Short mmCIF file of C-alpha atoms in Angstrom, two decimals:
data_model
loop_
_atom_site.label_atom_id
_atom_site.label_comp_id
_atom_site.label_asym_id
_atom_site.label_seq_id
_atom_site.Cartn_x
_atom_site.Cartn_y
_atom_site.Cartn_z
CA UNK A 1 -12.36 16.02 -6.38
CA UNK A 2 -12.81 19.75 -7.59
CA UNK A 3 -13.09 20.68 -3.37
CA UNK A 4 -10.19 18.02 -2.41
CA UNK A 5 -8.05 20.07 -5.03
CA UNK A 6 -9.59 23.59 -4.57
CA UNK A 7 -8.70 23.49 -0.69
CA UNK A 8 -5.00 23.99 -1.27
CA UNK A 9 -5.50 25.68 -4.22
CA UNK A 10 -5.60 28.73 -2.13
CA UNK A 11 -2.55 31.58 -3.26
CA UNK A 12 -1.16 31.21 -0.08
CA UNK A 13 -0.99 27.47 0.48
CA UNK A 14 0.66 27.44 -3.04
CA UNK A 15 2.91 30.20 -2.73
CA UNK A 16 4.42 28.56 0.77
CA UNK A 17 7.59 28.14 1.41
CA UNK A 18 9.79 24.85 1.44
CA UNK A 19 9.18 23.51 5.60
CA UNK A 20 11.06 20.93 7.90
CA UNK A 21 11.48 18.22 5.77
CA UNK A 22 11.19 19.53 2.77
CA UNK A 23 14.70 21.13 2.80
CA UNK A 24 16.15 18.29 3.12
CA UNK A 25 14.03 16.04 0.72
CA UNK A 26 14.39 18.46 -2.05
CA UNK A 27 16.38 21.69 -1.78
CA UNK A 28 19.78 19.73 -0.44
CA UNK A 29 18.68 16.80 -2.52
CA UNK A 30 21.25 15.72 -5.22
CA UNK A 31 19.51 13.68 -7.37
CA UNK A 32 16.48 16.68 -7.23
CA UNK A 33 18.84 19.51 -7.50
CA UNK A 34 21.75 18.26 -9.39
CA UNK A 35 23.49 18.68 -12.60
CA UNK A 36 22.64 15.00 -13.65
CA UNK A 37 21.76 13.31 -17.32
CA UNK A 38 18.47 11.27 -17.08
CA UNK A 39 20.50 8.10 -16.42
CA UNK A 40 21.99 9.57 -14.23
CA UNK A 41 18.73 10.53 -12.14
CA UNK A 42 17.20 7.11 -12.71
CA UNK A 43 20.21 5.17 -11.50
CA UNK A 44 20.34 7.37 -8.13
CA UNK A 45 16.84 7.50 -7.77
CA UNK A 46 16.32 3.70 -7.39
CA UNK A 47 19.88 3.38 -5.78
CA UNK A 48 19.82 5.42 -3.04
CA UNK A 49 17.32 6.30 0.17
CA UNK A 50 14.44 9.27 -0.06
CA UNK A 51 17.15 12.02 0.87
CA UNK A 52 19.01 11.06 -2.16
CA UNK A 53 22.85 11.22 0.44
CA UNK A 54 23.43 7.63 0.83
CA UNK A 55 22.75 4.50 -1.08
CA UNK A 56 20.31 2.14 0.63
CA UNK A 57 22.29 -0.94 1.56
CA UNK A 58 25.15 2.04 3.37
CA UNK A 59 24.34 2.05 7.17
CA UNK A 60 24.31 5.51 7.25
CA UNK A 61 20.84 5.30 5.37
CA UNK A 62 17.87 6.80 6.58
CA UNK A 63 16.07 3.22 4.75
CA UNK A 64 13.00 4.84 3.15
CA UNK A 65 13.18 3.70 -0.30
CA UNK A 66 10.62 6.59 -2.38
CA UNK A 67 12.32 6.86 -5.94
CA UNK A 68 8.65 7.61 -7.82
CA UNK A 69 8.54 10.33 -5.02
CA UNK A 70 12.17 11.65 -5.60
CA UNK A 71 11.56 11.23 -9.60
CA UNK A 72 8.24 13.79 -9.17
CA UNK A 73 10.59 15.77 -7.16
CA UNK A 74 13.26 16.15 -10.09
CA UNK A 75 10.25 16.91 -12.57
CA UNK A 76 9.29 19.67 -11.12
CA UNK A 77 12.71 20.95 -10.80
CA UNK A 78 13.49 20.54 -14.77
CA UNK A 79 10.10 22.68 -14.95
CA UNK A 80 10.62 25.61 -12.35
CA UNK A 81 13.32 24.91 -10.49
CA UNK A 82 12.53 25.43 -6.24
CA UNK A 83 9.65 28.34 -7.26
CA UNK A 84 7.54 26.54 -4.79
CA UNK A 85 3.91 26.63 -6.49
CA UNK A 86 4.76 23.85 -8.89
CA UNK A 87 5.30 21.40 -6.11
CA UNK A 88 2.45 22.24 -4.40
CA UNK A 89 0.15 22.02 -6.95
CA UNK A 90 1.12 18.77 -8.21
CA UNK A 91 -0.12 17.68 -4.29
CA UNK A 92 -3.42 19.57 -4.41
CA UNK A 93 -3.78 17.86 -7.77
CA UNK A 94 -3.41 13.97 -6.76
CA UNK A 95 -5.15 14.96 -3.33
CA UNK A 96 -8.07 15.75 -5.68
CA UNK A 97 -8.04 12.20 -7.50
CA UNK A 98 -7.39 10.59 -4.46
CA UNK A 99 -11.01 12.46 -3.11
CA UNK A 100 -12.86 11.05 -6.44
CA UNK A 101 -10.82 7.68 -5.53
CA UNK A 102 -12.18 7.42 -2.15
CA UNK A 103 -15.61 8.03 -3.95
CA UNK A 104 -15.23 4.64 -5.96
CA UNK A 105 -13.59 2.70 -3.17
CA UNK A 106 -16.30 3.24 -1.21
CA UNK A 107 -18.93 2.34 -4.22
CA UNK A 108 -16.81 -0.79 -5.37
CA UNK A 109 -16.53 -2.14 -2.17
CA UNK A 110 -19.97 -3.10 -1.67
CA UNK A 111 -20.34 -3.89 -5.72
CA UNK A 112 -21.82 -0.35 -6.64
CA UNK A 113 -24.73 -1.06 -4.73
CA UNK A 114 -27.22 1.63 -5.11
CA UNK A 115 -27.30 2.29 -1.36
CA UNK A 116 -23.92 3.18 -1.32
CA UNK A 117 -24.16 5.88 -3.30
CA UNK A 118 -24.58 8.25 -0.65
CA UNK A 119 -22.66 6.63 1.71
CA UNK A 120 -19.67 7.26 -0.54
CA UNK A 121 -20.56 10.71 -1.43
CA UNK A 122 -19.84 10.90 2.67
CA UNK A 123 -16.91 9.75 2.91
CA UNK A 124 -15.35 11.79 -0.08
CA UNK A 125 -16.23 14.74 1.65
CA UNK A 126 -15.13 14.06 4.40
CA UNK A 127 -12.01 12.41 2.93
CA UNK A 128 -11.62 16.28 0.45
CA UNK A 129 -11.71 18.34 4.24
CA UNK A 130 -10.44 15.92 7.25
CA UNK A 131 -7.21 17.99 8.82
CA UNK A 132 -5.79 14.87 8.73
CA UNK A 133 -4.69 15.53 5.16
CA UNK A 134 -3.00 19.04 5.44
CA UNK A 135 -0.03 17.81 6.55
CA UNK A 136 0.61 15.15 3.59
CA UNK A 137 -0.87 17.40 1.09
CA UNK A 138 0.66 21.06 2.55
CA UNK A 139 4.30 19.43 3.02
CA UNK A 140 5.63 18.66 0.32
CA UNK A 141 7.73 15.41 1.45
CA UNK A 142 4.08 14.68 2.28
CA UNK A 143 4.30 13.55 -1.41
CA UNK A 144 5.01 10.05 -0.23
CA UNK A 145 2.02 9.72 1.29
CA UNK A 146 -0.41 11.26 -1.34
CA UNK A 147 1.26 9.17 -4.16
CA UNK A 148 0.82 6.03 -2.33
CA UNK A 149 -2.45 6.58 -1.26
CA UNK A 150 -3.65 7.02 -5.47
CA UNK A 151 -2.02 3.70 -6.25
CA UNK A 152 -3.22 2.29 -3.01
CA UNK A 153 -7.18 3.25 -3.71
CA UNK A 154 -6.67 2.73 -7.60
CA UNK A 155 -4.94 -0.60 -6.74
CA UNK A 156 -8.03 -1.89 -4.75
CA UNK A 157 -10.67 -0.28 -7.01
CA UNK A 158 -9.25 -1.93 -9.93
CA UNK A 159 -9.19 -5.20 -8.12
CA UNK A 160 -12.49 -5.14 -6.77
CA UNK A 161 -14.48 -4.32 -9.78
CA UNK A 162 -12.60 -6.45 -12.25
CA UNK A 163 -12.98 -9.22 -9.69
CA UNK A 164 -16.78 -8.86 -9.13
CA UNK A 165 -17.86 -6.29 -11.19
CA UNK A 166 -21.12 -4.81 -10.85
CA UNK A 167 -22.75 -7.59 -9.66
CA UNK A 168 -24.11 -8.18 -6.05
CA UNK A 169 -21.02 -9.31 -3.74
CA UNK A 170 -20.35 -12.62 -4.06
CA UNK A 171 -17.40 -14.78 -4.78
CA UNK A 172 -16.22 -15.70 -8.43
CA UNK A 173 -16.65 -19.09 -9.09
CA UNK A 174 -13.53 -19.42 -11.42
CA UNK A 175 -10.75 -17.19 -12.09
CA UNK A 176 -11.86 -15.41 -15.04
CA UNK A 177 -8.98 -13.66 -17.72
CA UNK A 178 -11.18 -10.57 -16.58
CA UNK A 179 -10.38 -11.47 -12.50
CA UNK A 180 -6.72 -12.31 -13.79
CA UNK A 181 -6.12 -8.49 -15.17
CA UNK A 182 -7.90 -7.30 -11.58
CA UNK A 183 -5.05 -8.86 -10.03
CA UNK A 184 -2.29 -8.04 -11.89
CA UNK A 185 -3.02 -4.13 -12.10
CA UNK A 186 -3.69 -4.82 -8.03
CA UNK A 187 -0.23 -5.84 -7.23
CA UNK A 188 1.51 -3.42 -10.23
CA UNK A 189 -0.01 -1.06 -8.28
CA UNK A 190 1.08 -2.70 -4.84
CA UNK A 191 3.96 -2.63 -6.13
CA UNK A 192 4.03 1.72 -6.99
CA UNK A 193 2.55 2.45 -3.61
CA UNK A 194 5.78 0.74 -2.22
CA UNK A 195 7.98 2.82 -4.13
CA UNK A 196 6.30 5.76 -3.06
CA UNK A 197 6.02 4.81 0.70
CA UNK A 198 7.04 1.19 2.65
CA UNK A 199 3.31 1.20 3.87
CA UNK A 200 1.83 0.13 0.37
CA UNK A 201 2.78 -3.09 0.47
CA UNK A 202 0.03 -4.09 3.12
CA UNK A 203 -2.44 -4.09 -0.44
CA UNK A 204 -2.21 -7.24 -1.02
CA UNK A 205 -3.37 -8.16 2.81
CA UNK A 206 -6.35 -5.80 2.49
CA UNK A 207 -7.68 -7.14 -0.38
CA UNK A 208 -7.76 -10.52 0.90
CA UNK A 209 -9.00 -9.31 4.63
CA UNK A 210 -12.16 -7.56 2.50
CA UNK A 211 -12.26 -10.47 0.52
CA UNK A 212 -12.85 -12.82 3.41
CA UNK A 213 -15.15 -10.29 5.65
CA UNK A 214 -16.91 -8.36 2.89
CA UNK A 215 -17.38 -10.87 -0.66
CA UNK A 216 -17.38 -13.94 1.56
CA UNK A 217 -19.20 -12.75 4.58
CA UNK A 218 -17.02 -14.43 7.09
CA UNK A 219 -17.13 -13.79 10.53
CA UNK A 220 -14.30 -13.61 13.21
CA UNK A 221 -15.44 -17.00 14.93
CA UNK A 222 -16.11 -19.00 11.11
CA UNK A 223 -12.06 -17.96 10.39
CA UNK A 224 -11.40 -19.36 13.65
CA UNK A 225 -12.90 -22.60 13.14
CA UNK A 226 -11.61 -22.48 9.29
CA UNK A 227 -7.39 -22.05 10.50
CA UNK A 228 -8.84 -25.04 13.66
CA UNK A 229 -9.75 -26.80 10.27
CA UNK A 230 -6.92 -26.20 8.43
CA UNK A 231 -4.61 -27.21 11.14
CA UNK A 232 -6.39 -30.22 12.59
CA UNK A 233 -5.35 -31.99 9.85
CA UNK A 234 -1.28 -31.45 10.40
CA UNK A 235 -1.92 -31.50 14.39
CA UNK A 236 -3.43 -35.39 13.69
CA UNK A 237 -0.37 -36.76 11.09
CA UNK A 238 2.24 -35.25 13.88
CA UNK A 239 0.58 -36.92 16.91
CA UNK A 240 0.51 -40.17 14.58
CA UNK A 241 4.22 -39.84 13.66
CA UNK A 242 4.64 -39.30 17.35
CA UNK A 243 3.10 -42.04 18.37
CA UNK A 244 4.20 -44.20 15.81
CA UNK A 245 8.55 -43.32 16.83
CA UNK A 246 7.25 -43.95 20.52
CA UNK A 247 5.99 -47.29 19.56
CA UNK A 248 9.33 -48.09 17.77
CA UNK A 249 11.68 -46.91 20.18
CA UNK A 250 9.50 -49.41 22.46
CA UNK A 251 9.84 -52.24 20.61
CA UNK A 252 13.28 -51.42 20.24
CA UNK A 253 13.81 -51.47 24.12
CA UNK A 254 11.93 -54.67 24.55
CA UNK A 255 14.12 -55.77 22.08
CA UNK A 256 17.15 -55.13 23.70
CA UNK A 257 16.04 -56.71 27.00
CA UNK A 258 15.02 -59.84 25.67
CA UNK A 259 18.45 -60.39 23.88
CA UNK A 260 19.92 -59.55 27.42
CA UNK A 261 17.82 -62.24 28.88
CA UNK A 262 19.23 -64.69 26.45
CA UNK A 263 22.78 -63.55 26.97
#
């Protein structure tokens, strides 16, 4: 965490100036930049789009619905105004958690198993220094991405261990008030990674994809053969009703003859 956060803790990554984006996401922002009440700033925030011009249902909207982002945005206006540091050290900060994060994602994912201690140690490093991170955590629209990431990770880690705990990987046999919480805080925080960026709605999905390859140990070929399983069943009582209107509209026709035979 201390490296993730000491990386762009540098005086010159934190003295940079606003880039691209970041002109329009905050200096030309109105709900950032202006003269608004609290209510005010909460009722534009979650009213209109990420570049705080147009409301999100207008067609002229960009679509990108970020208010926690915009809301960060606005604090750190209240507390410096557009001196830049303030905005960049709030993303070296969370880039920092989001290193000790990928730590315990790692380590809950295979239920703090001793082995992957180092394993996880790895991929925080890695995770602190890849270049794929300077442009979310340099940039400071690249907010979106660094918020929802932390509720993303924290999400899953929260899940994960409250679900299974420390315990050798292996599904619960009955949903526990302990396994209950584990999914709640899972989608609350599903649900703050969306309002930082659209992409954090996929948690859900992968916690039940690790679920089924990781806890349960299912292959790609046994989830084949479970959805064959699964829809088997339905493929059967459709060919039956099938069969069974054939046979009616059959007798119906043989019907019909027969009474024109008579006639």
């Amino acid at each position: 965490a201390a490296l993730g956060l000491l990386l762009f803790c540098t005086p010159r990554r934190i003295n940079g100036p606003f880039l691209y984006d970041d002109k329009a996401g905050i200096v030309r922002n109105p709900i950032v930049v202006g003269n608004l009440s609290l209510a005010e700033t909460l009722n534009l925030a979650f009213e209109r789009d990420f570049w705080g011009l147009h409301a999100v249902h207008e067609p002229e909207s960009h679509k990108s619905f970020r208010p926690i982002v915009t809301l960060s945005y606005r604090a750190n206006f209240e507390l410096q105004g557009l001196s830049t540091g303030g905005y960049h050290l709030v993303n070296a900060i969370v880039h920092g958690m989001n290193t000790a994060l990928a730590y315990g994602l790692v380590r809950t994912s295979y239920g703090w198993d001793a082995q992957s201690s180092r394993m996880a140690w790895v991929a925080a490093m890695l995770f602190a220094v890849h270049p794929v991170h300077c442009e979310a955590v340099q940039n400071m629209v690249g907010r979106a991405e660094v918020f929802m990431a932390f509720f993303y990770m924290l999400g899953f880690i929260a899940y994960a261990h409250l679900l299974l705990g420390r315990g050798p990987l292996a599904p619960p046999t009955s949903l526990t008030p302990r396994a209950a919480l584990g999914v709640v805080i899972m989608l609350f925080c599903s649900l703050c990674a969306m309002l930082c960026k659209e992409t954090g709605v996929t948690l859900p999905l992968f916690c039940i994809v690790w679920d089924a390859l990781v806890v349960m140990r299912l292959q790609l070929h046994q989830l084949a053969r479970l959805n064959l399983t699964l829809a088997l069943p339905s493929l059967h009582d459709a060919t039956n009703a099938n069969d069974t209107h054939d046979t009616s509209a059959k007798d119906a026709t043989n019907a019909n003859d027969a009474n024109d035979a008579n006639d």
